């Protein structure tokens, strides 16, 4: 994407992003990693690892975009069209051309509806195999021409299986 390459050349690293969408501003990132641990008694000298497992990682990101001109706004078209097939029309049924924030909001909802694993880049970590669990937006008189979003994502733990003959 043009916006991604522009920012990489300026900063020398990958910018914060939710899948293919690069936020103009990131206000907050909340990272959560938990371990599920049994509450049942564990026999002495037993392998403790048999009684605990890591839960999928979760991240909540507060970020935003505006209708103001930006190099990031030029990268919207680079997202594969099949991800948004039929969704954008139902999300933004406005007559005439949609604003940048309307298009980005529609694309976030389409990414969520696609249920395709995303890569999320934050300031502290790169998350793989993430699904958008929630997309929350509040619009008021001060944010009519901006999009402030709270995105909640959860990791899908992928495993490989194989068939073994016994």
Coordinates of N, CA and C in Angstrom, one line a residue:
X1 N 0.8 -1.2 0.0 CA 0.0 0.0 0.0 C 0.9 1.2 0.0
X2 N 0.4 2.2 -0.7 CA 1.2 3.5 -0.8 C 1.5 4.1 0.5
X3 N 0.4 4.2 1.4 CA 0.6 4.7 2.7 C 1.5 4.0 3.6
X4 N 1.5 2.6 3.5 CA 2.4 1.8 4.3 C 3.9 2.1 3.9
X5 N 4.2 2.1 2.5 CA 5.5 2.3 2.1 C 6.0 3.7 2.4
X6 N 5.1 4.7 2.4 CA 5.4 6.1 2.7 C 5.9 6.2 4.2
X7 N 5.1 5.5 5.1 CA 5.5 5.6 6.5 C 6.7 4.8 6.8
X8 N 6.9 3.6 6.1 CA 8.1 2.9 6.4 C 9.3 3.7 6.0
X9 N 9.2 4.4 4.9 CA 10.4 5.2 4.5 C 10.7 6.3 5.5
X10 N 9.6 6.9 6.1 CA 9.8 7.9 7.1 C 10.4 7.4 8.4
X11 N 9.8 6.3 8.9 CA 10.1 5.8 10.2 C 11.1 4.7 10.2
X12 N 11.3 4.0 9.1 CA 12.3 2.9 9.0 C 11.7 1.6 9.6
X13 N 10.4 1.6 9.9 CA 9.8 0.4 10.5 C 8.3 0.3 10.1
X14 N 7.7 -0.8 10.4 CA 6.3 -1.0 10.0 C 5.4 -0.2 11.0
X15 N 4.5 0.6 10.4 CA 3.6 1.4 11.3 C 2.5 0.6 12.0
X16 N 1.9 1.1 13.0 CA 0.8 0.4 13.6 C -0.3 0.2 12.6
X17 N -0.9 -1.0 12.6 CA -2.0 -1.2 11.6 C -2.9 -2.3 12.1
X18 N -4.1 -2.3 11.6 CA -5.1 -3.4 11.8 C -5.3 -4.0 10.4
X19 N -4.6 -5.2 10.2 CA -4.7 -5.8 8.9 C -4.1 -4.8 7.9
X20 N -4.8 -4.5 6.8 CA -4.2 -3.6 5.8 C -4.5 -2.1 6.1
X21 N -5.2 -1.8 7.2 CA -5.6 -0.4 7.5 C -4.6 0.2 8.5
X22 N -4.0 1.3 8.1 CA -3.1 2.1 8.9 C -3.8 3.3 9.5
X23 N -3.9 3.3 10.9 CA -4.5 4.4 11.5 C -3.7 5.7 11.4
X24 N -4.4 6.8 11.3 CA -3.7 8.1 11.3 C -3.2 8.4 12.7
X25 N -3.9 8.0 13.7 CA -3.5 8.2 15.1 C -3.9 7.0 15.9
X26 N -3.0 6.6 16.8 CA -3.3 5.5 17.7 C -3.3 6.2 19.1
X27 N -4.4 6.1 19.8 CA -4.5 6.8 21.1 C -4.2 5.8 22.2
X28 N -4.5 4.5 22.1 CA -4.2 3.6 23.2 C -4.2 2.2 22.7
X29 N -3.3 1.4 23.2 CA -3.3 -0.1 22.9 C -3.3 -0.8 24.3
X30 N -4.2 -1.8 24.4 CA -4.3 -2.6 25.6 C -4.1 -4.0 25.3
X31 N -2.9 -4.5 25.8 CA -2.5 -5.9 25.5 C -2.9 -6.8 26.6
X32 N -3.4 -8.0 26.3 CA -3.8 -8.9 27.4 C -3.4 -10.4 27.0
X33 N -2.6 -11.0 27.9 CA -2.2 -12.3 27.8 C -2.5 -13.0 29.1
X34 N -3.3 -14.1 29.1 CA -3.7 -14.8 30.3 C -3.4 -16.3 30.2
X35 N -3.2 -16.9 31.4 CA -2.9 -18.3 31.5 C -4.1 -18.9 32.2
X36 N -4.7 -19.9 31.7 CA -5.8 -20.7 32.4 C -5.1 -21.7 33.2
X37 N -5.4 -21.7 34.5 CA -4.8 -22.6 35.5 C -5.9 -23.4 36.2
X38 N -5.7 -24.7 36.4 CA -6.6 -25.5 37.0 C -6.9 -25.1 38.5
X39 N -8.1 -25.3 38.9 CA -8.4 -25.0 40.3 C -8.4 -26.3 41.1
X40 N -8.3 -27.4 40.4 CA -8.3 -28.7 41.1 C -6.9 -29.0 41.7
X41 N -6.9 -29.8 42.7 CA -5.6 -30.1 43.3 C -4.7 -30.9 42.3
X42 N -3.4 -30.6 42.3 CA -2.5 -31.3 41.4 C -1.6 -32.1 42.2
X43 N -1.5 -33.4 41.8 CA -0.6 -34.3 42.5 C 0.8 -33.9 42.6
X44 N 1.5 -34.0 43.7 CA 2.8 -33.6 43.9 C 3.7 -34.4 42.9
X45 N 4.7 -33.7 42.3 CA 5.6 -34.2 41.3 C 5.0 -34.5 39.9
X46 N 3.7 -34.1 39.8 CA 3.0 -34.2 38.4 C 3.5 -33.0 37.6
X47 N 3.4 -33.2 36.3 CA 3.8 -32.1 35.4 C 2.8 -31.0 35.4
X48 N 3.2 -29.8 35.9 CA 2.3 -28.7 36.1 C 1.7 -28.3 34.7
X49 N 2.5 -28.4 33.7 CA 2.1 -28.0 32.4 C 0.9 -28.7 31.9
X50 N 0.6 -29.9 32.4 CA -0.6 -30.6 32.1 C -1.9 -29.9 32.7
X51 N -1.7 -29.0 33.5 CA -2.8 -28.4 34.3 C -3.0 -26.9 34.0
X52 N -2.3 -26.4 33.0 CA -2.4 -25.0 32.6 C -2.2 -24.8 31.1
X53 N -2.8 -23.8 30.6 CA -2.6 -23.5 29.2 C -2.8 -22.0 29.0
X54 N -2.1 -21.5 27.9 CA -2.2 -20.1 27.6 C -3.4 -19.8 26.8
X55 N -4.1 -18.8 27.2 CA -5.3 -18.4 26.4 C -4.9 -17.6 25.2
X56 N -5.8 -17.5 24.2 CA -5.5 -16.6 23.1 C -5.2 -15.2 23.5
X57 N -4.2 -14.6 22.8 CA -3.9 -13.2 23.1 C -5.0 -12.3 22.6
X58 N -5.2 -11.2 23.3 CA -6.2 -10.2 23.0 C -5.6 -8.8 23.0
X59 N -6.0 -7.9 22.1 CA -5.6 -6.6 22.0 C -6.8 -5.6 21.7
X60 N -6.8 -4.5 22.4 CA -7.8 -3.5 22.2 C -7.1 -2.2 21.8
X61 N -7.5 -1.7 20.6 CA -6.8 -0.5 20.1 C -7.8 0.6 19.9
X62 N -7.5 1.8 20.5 CA -8.2 3.0 20.2 C -7.5 3.8 19.2
X63 N -8.1 4.0 18.0 CA -7.4 4.7 17.0 C -8.3 5.6 16.2
X64 N -7.8 6.4 15.3 CA -8.7 7.3 14.5 C -8.2 7.7 13.2
X65 N -9.1 8.2 12.4 CA -8.9 8.7 11.1 C -9.7 10.0 10.9
X66 N -9.3 10.9 10.0 CA -10.1 12.0 9.7 C -10.3 12.2 8.2
X67 N -11.1 13.1 7.8 CA -11.4 13.3 6.4 C -10.3 14.3 5.8
X68 N -9.4 14.7 6.7 CA -8.3 15.6 6.2 C -7.4 14.9 5.2
X69 N -6.8 15.6 4.2 CA -5.9 14.9 3.3 C -4.7 14.3 4.1
X70 N -4.3 13.1 3.7 CA -3.2 12.4 4.3 C -2.6 11.4 3.3
X71 N -1.3 11.1 3.4 CA -0.8 10.0 2.6 C -1.4 8.7 2.9
X72 N -1.9 8.5 4.1 CA -2.5 7.2 4.5 C -3.8 7.0 3.8
X73 N -4.5 8.1 3.5 CA -5.8 8.0 2.9 C -5.7 7.5 1.4
X74 N -4.5 7.6 0.8 CA -4.4 7.1 -0.5 C -4.2 5.6 -0.6
X75 N -3.9 4.9 0.5 CA -3.7 3.5 0.5 C -5.0 2.6 0.6
X76 N -6.1 3.3 0.7 CA -7.3 2.5 0.9 C -7.7 1.6 -0.3
X77 N -7.3 1.9 -1.5 CA -7.7 1.2 -2.7 C -6.9 -0.1 -2.8
X78 N -5.8 -0.2 -2.1 CA -4.9 -1.4 -2.3 C -5.4 -2.7 -1.6
X79 N -6.5 -2.6 -0.8 CA -7.0 -3.7 -0.1 C -7.8 -4.6 -1.1
X80 N -7.6 -5.9 -1.1 CA -8.3 -6.8 -2.1 C -9.8 -6.6 -2.0
X81 N -10.3 -6.4 -3.2 CA -11.8 -6.0 -3.3 C -12.7 -7.2 -2.8
X82 N -12.2 -8.4 -2.9 CA -13.1 -9.5 -2.5 C -13.4 -9.6 -1.0
X83 N -12.5 -8.9 -0.2 CA -12.8 -8.8 1.2 C -14.0 -8.0 1.5
X84 N -14.3 -7.0 0.7 CA -15.4 -6.1 0.9 C -16.6 -6.4 0.0
X85 N -16.6 -7.5 -0.7 CA -17.7 -7.8 -1.6 C -19.1 -7.7 -0.9
X86 N -19.9 -6.8 -1.3 CA -21.3 -6.7 -0.8 C -21.4 -6.0 0.5
X87 N -20.3 -5.9 1.3 CA -20.5 -5.3 2.6 C -20.5 -3.8 2.6
X88 N -19.7 -3.2 1.8 CA -19.6 -1.7 1.8 C -21.0 -1.1 1.5
X89 N -21.7 -1.7 0.5 CA -23.0 -1.1 0.1 C -24.0 -1.2 1.3
X90 N -23.9 -2.2 2.1 CA -24.9 -2.3 3.2 C -24.4 -1.4 4.4
X91 N -23.1 -1.1 4.5 CA -22.6 -0.4 5.6 C -22.8 1.1 5.4
X92 N -22.5 1.6 4.2 CA -22.5 3.0 3.9 C -23.5 3.3 2.8
X93 N -24.8 3.2 3.0 CA -25.8 3.5 2.0 C -26.1 4.9 1.7
X94 N -25.0 5.7 1.5 CA -25.2 7.1 1.3 C -25.2 7.4 -0.2
X95 N -26.0 8.4 -0.6 CA -26.0 8.8 -2.0 C -24.7 9.6 -2.3
X96 N -24.1 9.4 -3.5 CA -22.9 10.1 -3.8 C -21.7 9.5 -3.2
X97 N -20.5 10.2 -3.4 CA -19.3 9.6 -2.9 C -19.2 9.6 -1.4
X98 N -18.7 8.6 -0.8 CA -18.6 8.5 0.6 C -17.3 9.2 1.1
X99 N -17.3 9.7 2.3 CA -16.1 10.3 2.8 C -15.1 9.2 3.2
X100 N -13.8 9.7 3.4 CA -12.8 8.8 3.8 C -13.2 8.0 5.1
X101 N -13.7 8.7 6.1 CA -14.0 8.0 7.3 C -15.1 7.0 7.1
X102 N -16.1 7.3 6.3 CA -17.2 6.3 6.0 C -16.6 5.1 5.3
X103 N -15.6 5.3 4.4 CA -15.0 4.1 3.7 C -14.2 3.3 4.6
X104 N -13.4 3.9 5.5 CA -12.6 3.2 6.5 C -13.5 2.4 7.4
X105 N -14.6 3.0 7.9 CA -15.5 2.4 8.8 C -16.1 1.1 8.1
X106 N -16.5 1.3 6.9 CA -17.1 0.2 6.1 C -16.0 -0.9 5.9
X107 N -14.8 -0.5 5.7 CA -13.7 -1.5 5.5 C -13.4 -2.3 6.8
X108 N -13.5 -1.6 7.9 CA -13.3 -2.3 9.2 C -14.4 -3.3 9.5
X109 N -15.6 -2.9 9.2 CA -16.7 -3.8 9.4 C -16.6 -5.0 8.4
X110 N -16.1 -4.7 7.2 CA -16.0 -5.8 6.2 C -14.9 -6.8 6.6
X111 N -13.8 -6.2 7.2 CA -12.7 -7.1 7.7 C -13.2 -8.0 8.8
X112 N -14.1 -7.4 9.7 CA -14.6 -8.2 10.8 C -15.6 -9.3 10.2
X113 N -16.4 -8.9 9.3 CA -17.4 -9.9 8.7 C -16.7 -11.0 7.9
X114 N -15.5 -10.7 7.3 CA -14.8 -11.7 6.5 C -14.3 -12.8 7.3
X115 N -14.1 -12.6 8.6 CA -13.6 -13.7 9.5 C -12.3 -14.2 9.0
X116 N -11.5 -13.4 8.3 CA -10.2 -13.8 7.9 C -9.1 -13.4 8.9
X117 N -8.2 -14.2 9.3 CA -7.1 -13.8 10.2 C -6.3 -12.6 9.7
X118 N -6.0 -11.7 10.6 CA -5.3 -10.5 10.3 C -4.0 -10.5 11.0
X119 N -3.1 -9.7 10.5 CA -1.9 -9.3 11.3 C -2.1 -7.9 11.8
X120 N -1.8 -7.7 13.1 CA -2.0 -6.4 13.7 C -0.6 -6.0 14.3
X121 N -0.2 -4.8 13.8 CA 1.1 -4.2 14.3 C 0.8 -3.2 15.4
X122 N 1.4 -3.3 16.5 CA 1.2 -2.3 17.6 C 2.6 -1.8 17.9
X123 N 2.6 -0.8 18.8 CA 3.9 -0.3 19.2 C 4.8 -1.2 20.0
X124 N 4.2 -2.3 20.6 CA 4.9 -3.2 21.4 C 5.1 -4.6 20.8
X125 N 4.3 -4.9 19.8 CA 4.2 -6.3 19.4 C 3.5 -6.5 18.1
X126 N 3.8 -7.6 17.4 CA 3.1 -8.0 16.2 C 2.2 -9.2 16.6
X127 N 0.9 -9.1 16.2 CA 0.0 -10.2 16.5 C -0.3 -10.8 15.2
X128 N -0.3 -12.1 15.1 CA -0.7 -12.9 13.9 C -2.0 -13.7 14.2
X129 N -2.7 -14.1 13.2 CA -3.9 -14.9 13.3 C -5.0 -14.2 14.2
X130 N -5.2 -12.9 14.0 CA -6.2 -12.2 14.8 C -7.5 -12.0 14.1
X131 N -8.6 -12.1 14.8 CA -9.9 -11.8 14.3 C -10.4 -10.6 15.0
X132 N -11.1 -9.7 14.3 CA -11.7 -8.5 14.9 C -13.0 -9.0 15.7
X133 N -12.9 -8.9 17.0 CA -14.0 -9.4 17.8 C -15.1 -8.3 18.0
X134 N -14.6 -7.0 18.0 CA -15.5 -5.9 18.1 C -15.0 -4.6 17.5
X135 N -15.9 -3.9 16.9 CA -15.6 -2.6 16.3 C -16.6 -1.6 16.9
X136 N -16.1 -0.7 17.7 CA -17.1 0.3 18.4 C -16.7 1.7 17.9
X137 N -17.7 2.5 17.6 CA -17.6 3.8 17.1 C -18.6 4.7 17.8
X138 N -18.2 5.9 18.3 CA -19.2 6.9 18.8 C -18.9 8.1 18.0
X139 N -20.0 8.7 17.5 CA -19.9 10.0 16.7 C -20.8 11.0 17.5
X140 N -20.1 12.2 17.7 CA -20.9 13.3 18.3 C -20.6 14.5 17.5
X141 N -21.0 15.7 18.0 CA -20.9 16.9 17.3 C -19.4 17.3 17.0
X142 N -18.5 16.8 17.9 CA -17.1 17.2 17.7 C -16.4 16.2 16.8
X143 N -17.0 15.0 16.6 CA -16.2 14.0 15.8 C -17.0 13.6 14.5
X144 N -17.8 14.5 14.0 CA -18.6 14.2 12.8 C -17.7 13.9 11.6
X145 N -16.6 14.6 11.5 CA -15.7 14.4 10.3 C -14.5 13.6 10.7
X146 N -14.6 12.9 11.7 CA -13.5 12.0 12.1 C -14.1 10.6 12.5
X147 N -13.2 9.7 12.6 CA -13.6 8.3 12.9 C -12.7 7.9 14.1
X148 N -13.3 7.8 15.3 CA -12.5 7.2 16.4 C -13.1 5.9 16.7
X149 N -12.3 4.9 16.7 CA -12.7 3.5 16.8 C -12.0 2.8 17.9
X150 N -12.7 1.9 18.6 CA -12.2 0.9 19.5 C -12.3 -0.4 18.9
X151 N -11.2 -1.0 18.5 CA -11.2 -2.4 17.9 C -10.7 -3.4 18.9
X152 N -11.4 -4.4 19.1 CA -11.0 -5.5 20.0 C -10.7 -6.7 19.1
X153 N -9.5 -7.3 19.3 CA -9.1 -8.4 18.4 C -8.7 -9.6 19.4
X154 N -9.0 -10.8 18.9 CA -8.6 -12.0 19.6 C -7.9 -12.9 18.7
X155 N -6.8 -13.6 19.2 CA -6.0 -14.5 18.4 C -6.8 -15.8 18.3
X156 N -6.6 -16.4 17.1 CA -7.1 -17.7 16.8 C -5.9 -18.6 16.9
X157 N -5.9 -19.6 17.8 CA -4.7 -20.4 17.9 C -4.8 -21.5 16.9
X158 N -3.9 -21.5 16.0 CA -3.9 -22.5 14.9 C -3.0 -23.7 15.2
X159 N -3.4 -24.9 14.9 CA -2.6 -26.1 15.1 C -2.6 -26.9 13.9
X160 N -1.6 -27.8 13.8 CA -1.6 -28.8 12.7 C -2.0 -30.1 13.2
X161 N -2.7 -30.8 12.4 CA -3.1 -32.2 12.8 C -2.6 -33.2 11.8
X162 N -2.4 -34.4 12.1 CA -2.0 -35.4 11.2 C -2.7 -36.7 11.6
X163 N -2.9 -37.6 10.6 CA -3.5 -38.9 10.8 C -2.4 -39.9 11.0
X164 N -2.5 -40.7 12.1 CA -1.5 -41.7 12.4 C -2.2 -43.0 12.4
X165 N -1.7 -44.0 11.7 CA -2.3 -45.4 11.7 C -1.8 -46.1 12.9
X166 N -2.7 -46.8 13.6 CA -2.3 -47.5 14.8 C -2.5 -49.0 14.6

